[in-house]
Rosetta silent file (secondary structure, phi, psi, omega in degrees, C-alpha in Angstrom):
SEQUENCE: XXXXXXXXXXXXXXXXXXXXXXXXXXXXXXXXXXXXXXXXXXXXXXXXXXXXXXXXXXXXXXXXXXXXXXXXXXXXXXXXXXXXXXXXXXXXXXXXXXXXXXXXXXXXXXXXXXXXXXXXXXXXXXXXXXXXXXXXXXXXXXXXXXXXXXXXXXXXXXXXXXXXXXXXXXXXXXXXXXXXXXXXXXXXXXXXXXXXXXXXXXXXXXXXXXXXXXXXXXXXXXXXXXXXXXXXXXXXXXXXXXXXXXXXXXXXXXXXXXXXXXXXXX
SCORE:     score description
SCORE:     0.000 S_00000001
   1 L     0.000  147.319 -167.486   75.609   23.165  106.674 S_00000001
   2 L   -79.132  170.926  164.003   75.408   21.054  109.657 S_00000001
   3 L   -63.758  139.742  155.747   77.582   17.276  109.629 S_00000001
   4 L   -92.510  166.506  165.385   75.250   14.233  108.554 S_00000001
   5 L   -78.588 -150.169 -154.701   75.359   11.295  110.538 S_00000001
   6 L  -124.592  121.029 -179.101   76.623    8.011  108.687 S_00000001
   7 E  -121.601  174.892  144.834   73.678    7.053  106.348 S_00000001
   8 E  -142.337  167.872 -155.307   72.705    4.693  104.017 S_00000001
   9 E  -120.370  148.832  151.655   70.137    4.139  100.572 S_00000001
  10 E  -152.122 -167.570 -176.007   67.813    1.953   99.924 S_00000001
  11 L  -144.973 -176.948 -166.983   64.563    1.426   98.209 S_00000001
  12 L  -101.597   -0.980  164.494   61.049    0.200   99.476 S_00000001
  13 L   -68.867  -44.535  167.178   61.777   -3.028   96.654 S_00000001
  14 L   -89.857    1.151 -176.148   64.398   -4.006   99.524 S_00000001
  15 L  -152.968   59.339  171.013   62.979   -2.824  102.040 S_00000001
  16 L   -47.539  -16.535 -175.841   59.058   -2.940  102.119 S_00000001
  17 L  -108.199   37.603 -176.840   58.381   -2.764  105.573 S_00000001
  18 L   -91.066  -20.069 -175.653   60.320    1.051  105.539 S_00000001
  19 H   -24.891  -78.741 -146.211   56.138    1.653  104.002 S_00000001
  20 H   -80.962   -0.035  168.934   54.481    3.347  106.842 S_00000001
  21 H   -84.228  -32.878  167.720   57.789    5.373  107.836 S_00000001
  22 H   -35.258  -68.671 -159.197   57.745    6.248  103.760 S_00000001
  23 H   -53.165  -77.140 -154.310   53.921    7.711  104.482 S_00000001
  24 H   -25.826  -74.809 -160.039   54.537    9.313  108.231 S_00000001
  25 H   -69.764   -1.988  160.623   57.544   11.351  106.850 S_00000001
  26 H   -81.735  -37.784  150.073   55.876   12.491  103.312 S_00000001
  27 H   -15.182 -101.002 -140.511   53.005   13.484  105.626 S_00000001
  28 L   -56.975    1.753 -174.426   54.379   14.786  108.033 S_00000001
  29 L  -103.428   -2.945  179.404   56.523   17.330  105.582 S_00000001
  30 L  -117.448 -176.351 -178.175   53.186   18.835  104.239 S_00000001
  31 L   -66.398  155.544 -179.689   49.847   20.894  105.170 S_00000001
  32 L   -47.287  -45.188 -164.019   47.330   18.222  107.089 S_00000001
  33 H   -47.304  -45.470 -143.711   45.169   19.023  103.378 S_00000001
  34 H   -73.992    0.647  174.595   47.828   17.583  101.146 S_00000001
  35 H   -90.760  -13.517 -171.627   46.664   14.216  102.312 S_00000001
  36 L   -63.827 -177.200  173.647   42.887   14.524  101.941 S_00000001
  37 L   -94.665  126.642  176.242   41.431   13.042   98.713 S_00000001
  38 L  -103.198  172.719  124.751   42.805   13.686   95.551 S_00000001
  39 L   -33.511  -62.303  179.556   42.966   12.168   92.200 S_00000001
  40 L   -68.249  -82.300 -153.740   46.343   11.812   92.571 S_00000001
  41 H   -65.227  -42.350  165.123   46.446   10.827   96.350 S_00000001
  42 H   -48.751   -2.677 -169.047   43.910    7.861   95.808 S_00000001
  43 H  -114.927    3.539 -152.328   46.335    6.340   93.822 S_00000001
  44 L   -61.271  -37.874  170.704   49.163    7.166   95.875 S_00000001
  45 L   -80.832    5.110  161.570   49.931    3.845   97.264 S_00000001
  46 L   -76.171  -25.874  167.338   49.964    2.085   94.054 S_00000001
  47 H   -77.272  -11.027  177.946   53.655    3.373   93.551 S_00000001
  48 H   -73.977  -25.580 -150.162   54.788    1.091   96.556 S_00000001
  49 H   -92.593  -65.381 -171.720   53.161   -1.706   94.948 S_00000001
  50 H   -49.874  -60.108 -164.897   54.009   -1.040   90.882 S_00000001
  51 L  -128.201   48.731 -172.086   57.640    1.084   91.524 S_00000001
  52 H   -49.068  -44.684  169.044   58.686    0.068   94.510 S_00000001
  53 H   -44.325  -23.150 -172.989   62.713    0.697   92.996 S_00000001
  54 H  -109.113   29.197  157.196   61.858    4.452   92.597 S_00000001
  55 L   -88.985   30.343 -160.840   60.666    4.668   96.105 S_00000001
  56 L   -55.226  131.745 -177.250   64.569    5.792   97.730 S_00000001
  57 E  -122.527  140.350  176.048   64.788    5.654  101.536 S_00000001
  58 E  -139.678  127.468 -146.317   67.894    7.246  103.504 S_00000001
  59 E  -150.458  144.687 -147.939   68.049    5.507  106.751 S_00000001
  60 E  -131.219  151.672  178.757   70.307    6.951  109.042 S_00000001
  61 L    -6.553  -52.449 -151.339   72.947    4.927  112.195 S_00000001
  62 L  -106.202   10.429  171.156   69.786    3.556  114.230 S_00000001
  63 L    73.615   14.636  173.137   68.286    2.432  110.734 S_00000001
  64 L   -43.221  154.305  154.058   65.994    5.601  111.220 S_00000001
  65 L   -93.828  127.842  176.731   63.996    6.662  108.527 S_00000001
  66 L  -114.304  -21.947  166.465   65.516   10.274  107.597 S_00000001
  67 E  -158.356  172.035 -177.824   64.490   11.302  103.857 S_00000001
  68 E  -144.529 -179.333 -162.652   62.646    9.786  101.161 S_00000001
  69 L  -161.804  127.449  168.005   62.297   10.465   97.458 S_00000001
  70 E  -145.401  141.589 -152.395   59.019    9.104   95.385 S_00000001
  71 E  -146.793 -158.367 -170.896   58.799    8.503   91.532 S_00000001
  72 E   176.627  121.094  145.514   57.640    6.601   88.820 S_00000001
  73 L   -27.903  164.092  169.729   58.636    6.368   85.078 S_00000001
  74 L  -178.290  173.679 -162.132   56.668    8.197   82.468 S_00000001
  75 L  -100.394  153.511  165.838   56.295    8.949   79.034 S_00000001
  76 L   164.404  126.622 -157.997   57.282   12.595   77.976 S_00000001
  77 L   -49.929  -30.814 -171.164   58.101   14.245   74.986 S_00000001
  78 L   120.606  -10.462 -155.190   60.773   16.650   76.100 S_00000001
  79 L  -127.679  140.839 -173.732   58.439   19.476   75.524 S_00000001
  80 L   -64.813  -48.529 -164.758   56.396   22.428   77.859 S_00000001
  81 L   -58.351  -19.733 -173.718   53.292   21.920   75.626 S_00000001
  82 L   -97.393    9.604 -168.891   53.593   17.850   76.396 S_00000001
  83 L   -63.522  166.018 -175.131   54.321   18.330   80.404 S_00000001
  84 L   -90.948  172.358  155.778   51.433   16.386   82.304 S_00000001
  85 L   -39.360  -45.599  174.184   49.008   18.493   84.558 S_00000001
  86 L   131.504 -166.682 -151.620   50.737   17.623   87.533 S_00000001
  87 L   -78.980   16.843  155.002   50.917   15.285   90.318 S_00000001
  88 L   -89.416  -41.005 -178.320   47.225   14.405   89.521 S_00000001
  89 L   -69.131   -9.391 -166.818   47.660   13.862   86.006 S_00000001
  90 L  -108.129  -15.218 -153.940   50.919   11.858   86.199 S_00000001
  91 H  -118.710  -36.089  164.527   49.370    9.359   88.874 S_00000001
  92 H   -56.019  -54.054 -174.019   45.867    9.282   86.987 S_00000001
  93 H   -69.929  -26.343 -161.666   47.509    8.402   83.538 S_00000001
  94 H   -69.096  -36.731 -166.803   50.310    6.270   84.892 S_00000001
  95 H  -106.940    5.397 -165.134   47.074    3.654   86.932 S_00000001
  96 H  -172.935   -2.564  162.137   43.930    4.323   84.938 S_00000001
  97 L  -111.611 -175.507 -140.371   44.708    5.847   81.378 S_00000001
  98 L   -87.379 -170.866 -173.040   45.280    4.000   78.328 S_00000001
  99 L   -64.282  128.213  170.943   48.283    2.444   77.406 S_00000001
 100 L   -90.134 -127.017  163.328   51.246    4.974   75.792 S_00000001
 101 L  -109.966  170.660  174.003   54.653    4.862   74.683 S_00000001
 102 L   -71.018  141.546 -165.562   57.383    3.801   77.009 S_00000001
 103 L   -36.964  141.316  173.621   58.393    5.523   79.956 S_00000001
 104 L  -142.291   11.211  170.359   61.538    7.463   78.935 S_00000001
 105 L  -141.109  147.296  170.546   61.885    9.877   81.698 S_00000001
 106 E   -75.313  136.248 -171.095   61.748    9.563   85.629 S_00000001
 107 E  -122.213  128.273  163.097   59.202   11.678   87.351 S_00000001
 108 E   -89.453   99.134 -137.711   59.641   12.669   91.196 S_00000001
 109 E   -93.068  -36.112 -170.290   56.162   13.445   92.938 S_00000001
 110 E  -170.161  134.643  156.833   57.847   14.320   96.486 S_00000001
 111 L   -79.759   56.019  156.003   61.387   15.031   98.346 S_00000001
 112 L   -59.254  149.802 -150.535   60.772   14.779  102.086 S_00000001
 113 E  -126.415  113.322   98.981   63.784   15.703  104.245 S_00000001
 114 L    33.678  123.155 -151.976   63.767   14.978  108.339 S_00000001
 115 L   -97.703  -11.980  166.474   62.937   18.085  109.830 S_00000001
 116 L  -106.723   27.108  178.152   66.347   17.837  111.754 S_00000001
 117 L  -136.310   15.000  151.001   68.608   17.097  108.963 S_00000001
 118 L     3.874  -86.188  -41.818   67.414   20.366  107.117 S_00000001
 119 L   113.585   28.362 -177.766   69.921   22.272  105.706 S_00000001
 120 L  -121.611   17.601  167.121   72.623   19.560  105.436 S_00000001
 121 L    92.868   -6.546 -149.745   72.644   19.048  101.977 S_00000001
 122 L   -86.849  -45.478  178.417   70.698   15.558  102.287 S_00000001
 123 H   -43.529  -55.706 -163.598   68.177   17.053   99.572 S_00000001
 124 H   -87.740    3.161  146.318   70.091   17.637   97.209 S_00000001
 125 H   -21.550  -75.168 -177.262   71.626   14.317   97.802 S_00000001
 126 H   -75.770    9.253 -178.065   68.303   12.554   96.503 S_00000001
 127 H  -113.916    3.490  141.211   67.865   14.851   93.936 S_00000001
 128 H   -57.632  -57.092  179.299   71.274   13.852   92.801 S_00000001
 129 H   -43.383  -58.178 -145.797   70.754   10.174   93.511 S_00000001
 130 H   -63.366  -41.847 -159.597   67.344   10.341   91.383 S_00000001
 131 H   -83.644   31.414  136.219   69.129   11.779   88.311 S_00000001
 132 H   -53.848  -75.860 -167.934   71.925    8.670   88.859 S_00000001
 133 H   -54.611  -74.085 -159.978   69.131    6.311   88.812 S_00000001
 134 H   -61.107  -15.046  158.524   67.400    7.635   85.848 S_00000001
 135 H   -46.004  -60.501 -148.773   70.871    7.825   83.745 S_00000001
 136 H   -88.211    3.266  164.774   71.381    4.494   84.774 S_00000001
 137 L   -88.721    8.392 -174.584   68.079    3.468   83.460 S_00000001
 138 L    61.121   27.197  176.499   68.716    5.116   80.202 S_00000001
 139 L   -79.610  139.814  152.771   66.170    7.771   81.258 S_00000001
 140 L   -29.096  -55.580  167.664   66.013   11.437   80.238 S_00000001
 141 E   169.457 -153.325  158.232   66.391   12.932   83.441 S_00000001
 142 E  -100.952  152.127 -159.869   64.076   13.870   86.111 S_00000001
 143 E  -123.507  150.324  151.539   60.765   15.793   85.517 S_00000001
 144 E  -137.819  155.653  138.140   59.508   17.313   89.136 S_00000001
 145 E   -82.332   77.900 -157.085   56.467   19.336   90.278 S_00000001
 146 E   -82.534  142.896 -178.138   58.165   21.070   92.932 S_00000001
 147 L   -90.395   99.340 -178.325   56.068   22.539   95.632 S_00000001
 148 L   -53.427  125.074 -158.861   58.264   26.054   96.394 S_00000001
 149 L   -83.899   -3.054  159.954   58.777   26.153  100.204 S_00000001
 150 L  -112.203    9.619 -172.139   58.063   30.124  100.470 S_00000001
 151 L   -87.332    2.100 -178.251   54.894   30.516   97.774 S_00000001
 152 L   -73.496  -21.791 -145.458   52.434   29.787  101.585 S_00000001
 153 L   -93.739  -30.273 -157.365   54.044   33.365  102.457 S_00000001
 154 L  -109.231   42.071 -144.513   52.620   34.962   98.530 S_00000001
 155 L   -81.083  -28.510  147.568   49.370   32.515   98.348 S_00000001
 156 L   -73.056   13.487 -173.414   48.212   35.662   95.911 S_00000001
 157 L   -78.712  120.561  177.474   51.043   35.765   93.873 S_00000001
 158 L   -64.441  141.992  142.179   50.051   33.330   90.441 S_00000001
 159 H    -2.916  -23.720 -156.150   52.347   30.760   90.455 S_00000001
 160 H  -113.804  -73.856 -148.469   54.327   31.938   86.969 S_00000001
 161 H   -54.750  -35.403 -169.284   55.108   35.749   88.445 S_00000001
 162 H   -69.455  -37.554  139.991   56.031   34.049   91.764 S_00000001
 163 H   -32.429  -30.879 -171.306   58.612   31.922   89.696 S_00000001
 164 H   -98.112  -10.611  175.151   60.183   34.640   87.961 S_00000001
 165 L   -43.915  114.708 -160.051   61.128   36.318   91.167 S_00000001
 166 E  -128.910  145.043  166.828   65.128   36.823   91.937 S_00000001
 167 L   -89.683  152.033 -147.777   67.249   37.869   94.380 S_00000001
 168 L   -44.898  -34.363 -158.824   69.970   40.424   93.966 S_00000001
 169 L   -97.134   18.654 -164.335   72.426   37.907   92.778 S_00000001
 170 L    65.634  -14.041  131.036   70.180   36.646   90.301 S_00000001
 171 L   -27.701  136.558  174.653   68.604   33.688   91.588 S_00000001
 172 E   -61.345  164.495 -161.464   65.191   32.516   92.118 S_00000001
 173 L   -93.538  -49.474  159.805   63.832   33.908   95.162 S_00000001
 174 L   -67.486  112.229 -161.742   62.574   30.660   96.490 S_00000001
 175 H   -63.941  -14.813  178.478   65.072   28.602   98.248 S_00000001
 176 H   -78.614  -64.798  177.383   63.709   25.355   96.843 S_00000001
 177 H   -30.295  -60.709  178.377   63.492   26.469   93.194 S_00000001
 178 H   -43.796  -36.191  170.187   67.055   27.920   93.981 S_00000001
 179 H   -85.124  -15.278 -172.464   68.372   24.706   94.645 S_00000001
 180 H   -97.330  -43.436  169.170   67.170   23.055   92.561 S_00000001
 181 H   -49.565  -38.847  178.185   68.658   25.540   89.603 S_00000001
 182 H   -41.945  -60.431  168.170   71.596   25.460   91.834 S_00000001
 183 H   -67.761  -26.771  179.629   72.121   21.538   90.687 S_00000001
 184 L   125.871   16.505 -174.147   71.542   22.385   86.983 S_00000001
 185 E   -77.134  159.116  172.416   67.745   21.638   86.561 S_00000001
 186 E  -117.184  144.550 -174.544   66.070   23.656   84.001 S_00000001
 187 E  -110.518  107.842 -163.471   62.831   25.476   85.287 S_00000001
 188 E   -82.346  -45.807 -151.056   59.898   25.024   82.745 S_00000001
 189 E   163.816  136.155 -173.742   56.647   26.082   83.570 S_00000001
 190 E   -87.960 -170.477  153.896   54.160   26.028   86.209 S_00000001
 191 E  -154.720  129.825 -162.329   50.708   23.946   86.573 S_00000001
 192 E   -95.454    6.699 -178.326   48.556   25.658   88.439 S_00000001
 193 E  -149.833   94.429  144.077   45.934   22.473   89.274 S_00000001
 194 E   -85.189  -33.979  169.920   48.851   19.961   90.008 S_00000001
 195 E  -136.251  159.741  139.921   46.414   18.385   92.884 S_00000001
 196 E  -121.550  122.442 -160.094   43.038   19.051   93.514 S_00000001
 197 E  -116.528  131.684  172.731   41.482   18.698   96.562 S_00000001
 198 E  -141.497  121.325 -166.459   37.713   19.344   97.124 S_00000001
 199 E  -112.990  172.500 -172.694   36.068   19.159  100.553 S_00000001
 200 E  -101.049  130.061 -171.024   33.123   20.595  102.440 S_00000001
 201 H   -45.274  -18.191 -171.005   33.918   24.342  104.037 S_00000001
 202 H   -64.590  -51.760  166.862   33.329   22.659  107.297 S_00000001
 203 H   -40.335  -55.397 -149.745   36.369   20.443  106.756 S_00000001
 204 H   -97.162   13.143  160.475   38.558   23.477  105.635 S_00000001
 205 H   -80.544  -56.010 -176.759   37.517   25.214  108.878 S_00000001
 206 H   -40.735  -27.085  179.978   39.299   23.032  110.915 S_00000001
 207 H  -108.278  -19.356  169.167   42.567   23.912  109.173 S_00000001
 208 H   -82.398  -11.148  165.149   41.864   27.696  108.470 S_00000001
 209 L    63.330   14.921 -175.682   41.232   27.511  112.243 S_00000001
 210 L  -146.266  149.672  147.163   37.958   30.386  111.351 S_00000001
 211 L   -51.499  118.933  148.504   34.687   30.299  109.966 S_00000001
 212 L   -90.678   70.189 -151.639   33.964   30.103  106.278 S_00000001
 213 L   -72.460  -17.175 -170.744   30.382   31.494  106.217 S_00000001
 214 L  -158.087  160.855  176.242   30.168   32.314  102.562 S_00000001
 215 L   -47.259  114.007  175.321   31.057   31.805   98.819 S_00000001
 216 L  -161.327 -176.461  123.883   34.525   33.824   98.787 S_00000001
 217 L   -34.268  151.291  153.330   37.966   33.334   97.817 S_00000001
 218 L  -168.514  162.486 -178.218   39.859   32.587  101.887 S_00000001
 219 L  -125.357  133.429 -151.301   43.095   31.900  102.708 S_00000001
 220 L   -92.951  119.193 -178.999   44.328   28.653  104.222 S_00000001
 221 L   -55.423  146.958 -177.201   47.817   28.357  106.099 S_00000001
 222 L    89.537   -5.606 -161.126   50.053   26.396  104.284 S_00000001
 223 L   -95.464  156.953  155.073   48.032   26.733  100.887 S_00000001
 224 L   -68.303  -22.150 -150.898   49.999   28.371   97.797 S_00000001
 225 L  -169.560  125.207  179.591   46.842   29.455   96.527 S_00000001
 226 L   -37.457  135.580 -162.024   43.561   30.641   97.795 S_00000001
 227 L   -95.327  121.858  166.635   40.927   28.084   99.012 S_00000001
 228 E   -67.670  118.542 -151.971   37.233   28.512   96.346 S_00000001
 229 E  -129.968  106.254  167.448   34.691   28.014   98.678 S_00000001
 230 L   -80.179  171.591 -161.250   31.181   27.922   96.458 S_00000001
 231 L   -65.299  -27.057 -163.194   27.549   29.104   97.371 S_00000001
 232 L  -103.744   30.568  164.547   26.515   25.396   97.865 S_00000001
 233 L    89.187    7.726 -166.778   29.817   25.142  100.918 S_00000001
 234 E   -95.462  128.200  174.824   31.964   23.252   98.870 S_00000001
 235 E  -117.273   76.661  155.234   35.884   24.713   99.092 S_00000001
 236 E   -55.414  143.560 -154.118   38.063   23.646   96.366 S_00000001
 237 E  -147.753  120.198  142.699   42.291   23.990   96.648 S_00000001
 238 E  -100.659  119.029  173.466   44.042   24.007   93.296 S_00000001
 239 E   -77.978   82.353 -179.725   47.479   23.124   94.098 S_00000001
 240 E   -73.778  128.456 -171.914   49.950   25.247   92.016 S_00000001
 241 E  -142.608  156.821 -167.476   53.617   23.571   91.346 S_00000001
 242 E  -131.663  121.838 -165.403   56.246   24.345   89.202 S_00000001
 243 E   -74.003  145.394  159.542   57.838   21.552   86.757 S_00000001
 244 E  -129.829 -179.334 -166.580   61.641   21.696   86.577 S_00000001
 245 E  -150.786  142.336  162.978   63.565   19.043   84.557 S_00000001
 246 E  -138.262  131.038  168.569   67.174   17.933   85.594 S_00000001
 247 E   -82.341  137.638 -173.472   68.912   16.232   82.965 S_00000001
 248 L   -56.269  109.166 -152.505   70.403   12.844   83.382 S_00000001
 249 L   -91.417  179.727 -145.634   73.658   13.810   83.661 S_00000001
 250 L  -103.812  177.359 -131.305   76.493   11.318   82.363 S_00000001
 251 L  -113.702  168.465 -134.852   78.058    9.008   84.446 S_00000001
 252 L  -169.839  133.974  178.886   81.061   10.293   86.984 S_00000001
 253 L   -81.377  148.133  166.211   82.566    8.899   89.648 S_00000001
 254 L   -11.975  146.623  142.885   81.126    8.771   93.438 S_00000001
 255 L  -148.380 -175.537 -148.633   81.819   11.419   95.316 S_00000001
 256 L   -90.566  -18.000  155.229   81.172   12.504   98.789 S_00000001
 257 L   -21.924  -71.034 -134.185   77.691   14.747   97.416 S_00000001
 258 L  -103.710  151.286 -163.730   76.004   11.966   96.014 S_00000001
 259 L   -93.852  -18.745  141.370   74.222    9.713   97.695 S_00000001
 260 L   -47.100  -16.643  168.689   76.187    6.937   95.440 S_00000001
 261 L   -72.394  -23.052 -176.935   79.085    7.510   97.560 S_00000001
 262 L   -71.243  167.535 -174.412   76.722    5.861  100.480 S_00000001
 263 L   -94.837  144.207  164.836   76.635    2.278  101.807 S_00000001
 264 L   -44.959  148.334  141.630   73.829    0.032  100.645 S_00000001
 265 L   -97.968  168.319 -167.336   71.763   -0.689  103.492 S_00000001
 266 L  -116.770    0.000    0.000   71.666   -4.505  104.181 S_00000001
């Protein structure tokens, strides 16, 4: 792993005008699609306003923005059969369903990374950091829908076979899954409509870079899962993700890992 520079944490409650560097670099870490209109993505900007504390920023010497982290309480039993839907269903119930019980676990929607601080360990920083915070909120742990960073290569593979896949040494096959097992997460289950995004074939020509002339199945770069393109031109993308749960683990002093070991920024 390469050296980080000299970083520091924050959150967009202290630091509100980190917003449109927040957006750019959650963008800018996905397919152009994952931004289109969702369920889920119309509400997206309601977690700046409502949970601004679980919005963690890592700002780097020049005050850069370099990774982000973005979450939200929620209610959840603890259980596969009670997991939400996915990142539509957790952002739809959390702004526009009825009231529940109280949040009791932290949910993480998206990790974005700097595309030049890669492979330095900065991930699993925040995904340390998150399960800090929700300990120290008396939380469960963290629930994620993680989007696996090799399932664009299998986009026919279903989502649950593509999960069970291992490498020699017994690992998941997918380095994000892997890392995240790596820290001690438990890997639950997929949901195979975590977003849905549905657009007019013309739109998903521009990103399939070809003509979609007819009701088929086609395959989009960047998609996990084949884009449904119906007789009247309409192409629907069910976004398949895979929940993992890291439990709030108990409390331990700083070390040079965690992104508690970091300076506040001021």
């Amino acid at each position: 792993m390469a050296d980080l520079p000299a970083l520091t944490v924050t959150t967009l409650e202290k630091a509100p005008e980190l917003e449109p560097a927040v957006d750019e670099l959650t963008t800018d870490n996905m397919p152009v699609f994952m931004s289109w209109e969702s369920p889920g993505n119309w509400r997206w900007h309601r977690l700046y306003d409502t949970h601004p504390a679980h919005q963690i920023c890592v700002l780097d010497e020049e005050r850069r923005l370099v990774a982000a982290a973005n979450g939200l309480p929620v209610s959840w039993d603890g259980t596969v059969a009670g997991l939400p839907g996915g990142s539509d269903d957790v952002l739809v119930s959390a702004f526009d369903g009825p009231a529940g019980a109280d949040p009791d676990t932290l949910c993480m929607l998206s990790v974005s990374v700097s595309p030049r601080l890669r492979g330095t360990g900065l991930a699993e920083r925040l995904l340390g950091h998150a399960r800090d915070t929700a300990r120290a909120a008396g939380l469960r742990g963290v629930v994620i829908p993680v989007r696996p960073t090799r399932k664009a290569r299998y986009p026919l593979v279903p989502m649950a076979e593509y999960a069970r896949w291992r490498r020699p040494d017994g690992t998941p096959f997918d380095p994000w899954l892997a890392t995240h097992a790596a820290l001690g997460a438990e890997l639950l289950a997929p949901c195979d409509r975590s977003l849905v995004i549905s657009q007019p074939a013309a739109r998903w020509e521009e990103v399939a870079g070809h003509p979609l002339p007819g009701p088929a199945r086609h395959l989009v770069p960047g998609a996990l899962a084949p884009l449904e393109v119906s007789a009247d031109g309409q192409g629907v993308y069910a976004e398949p993700n895979f929940w993992v749960f890291h439990p709030a683990r108990p409390a331990h002093p700083a070390h040079p890992a965690d992104l508690s070991a970091l300076p506040a920024a001021t």
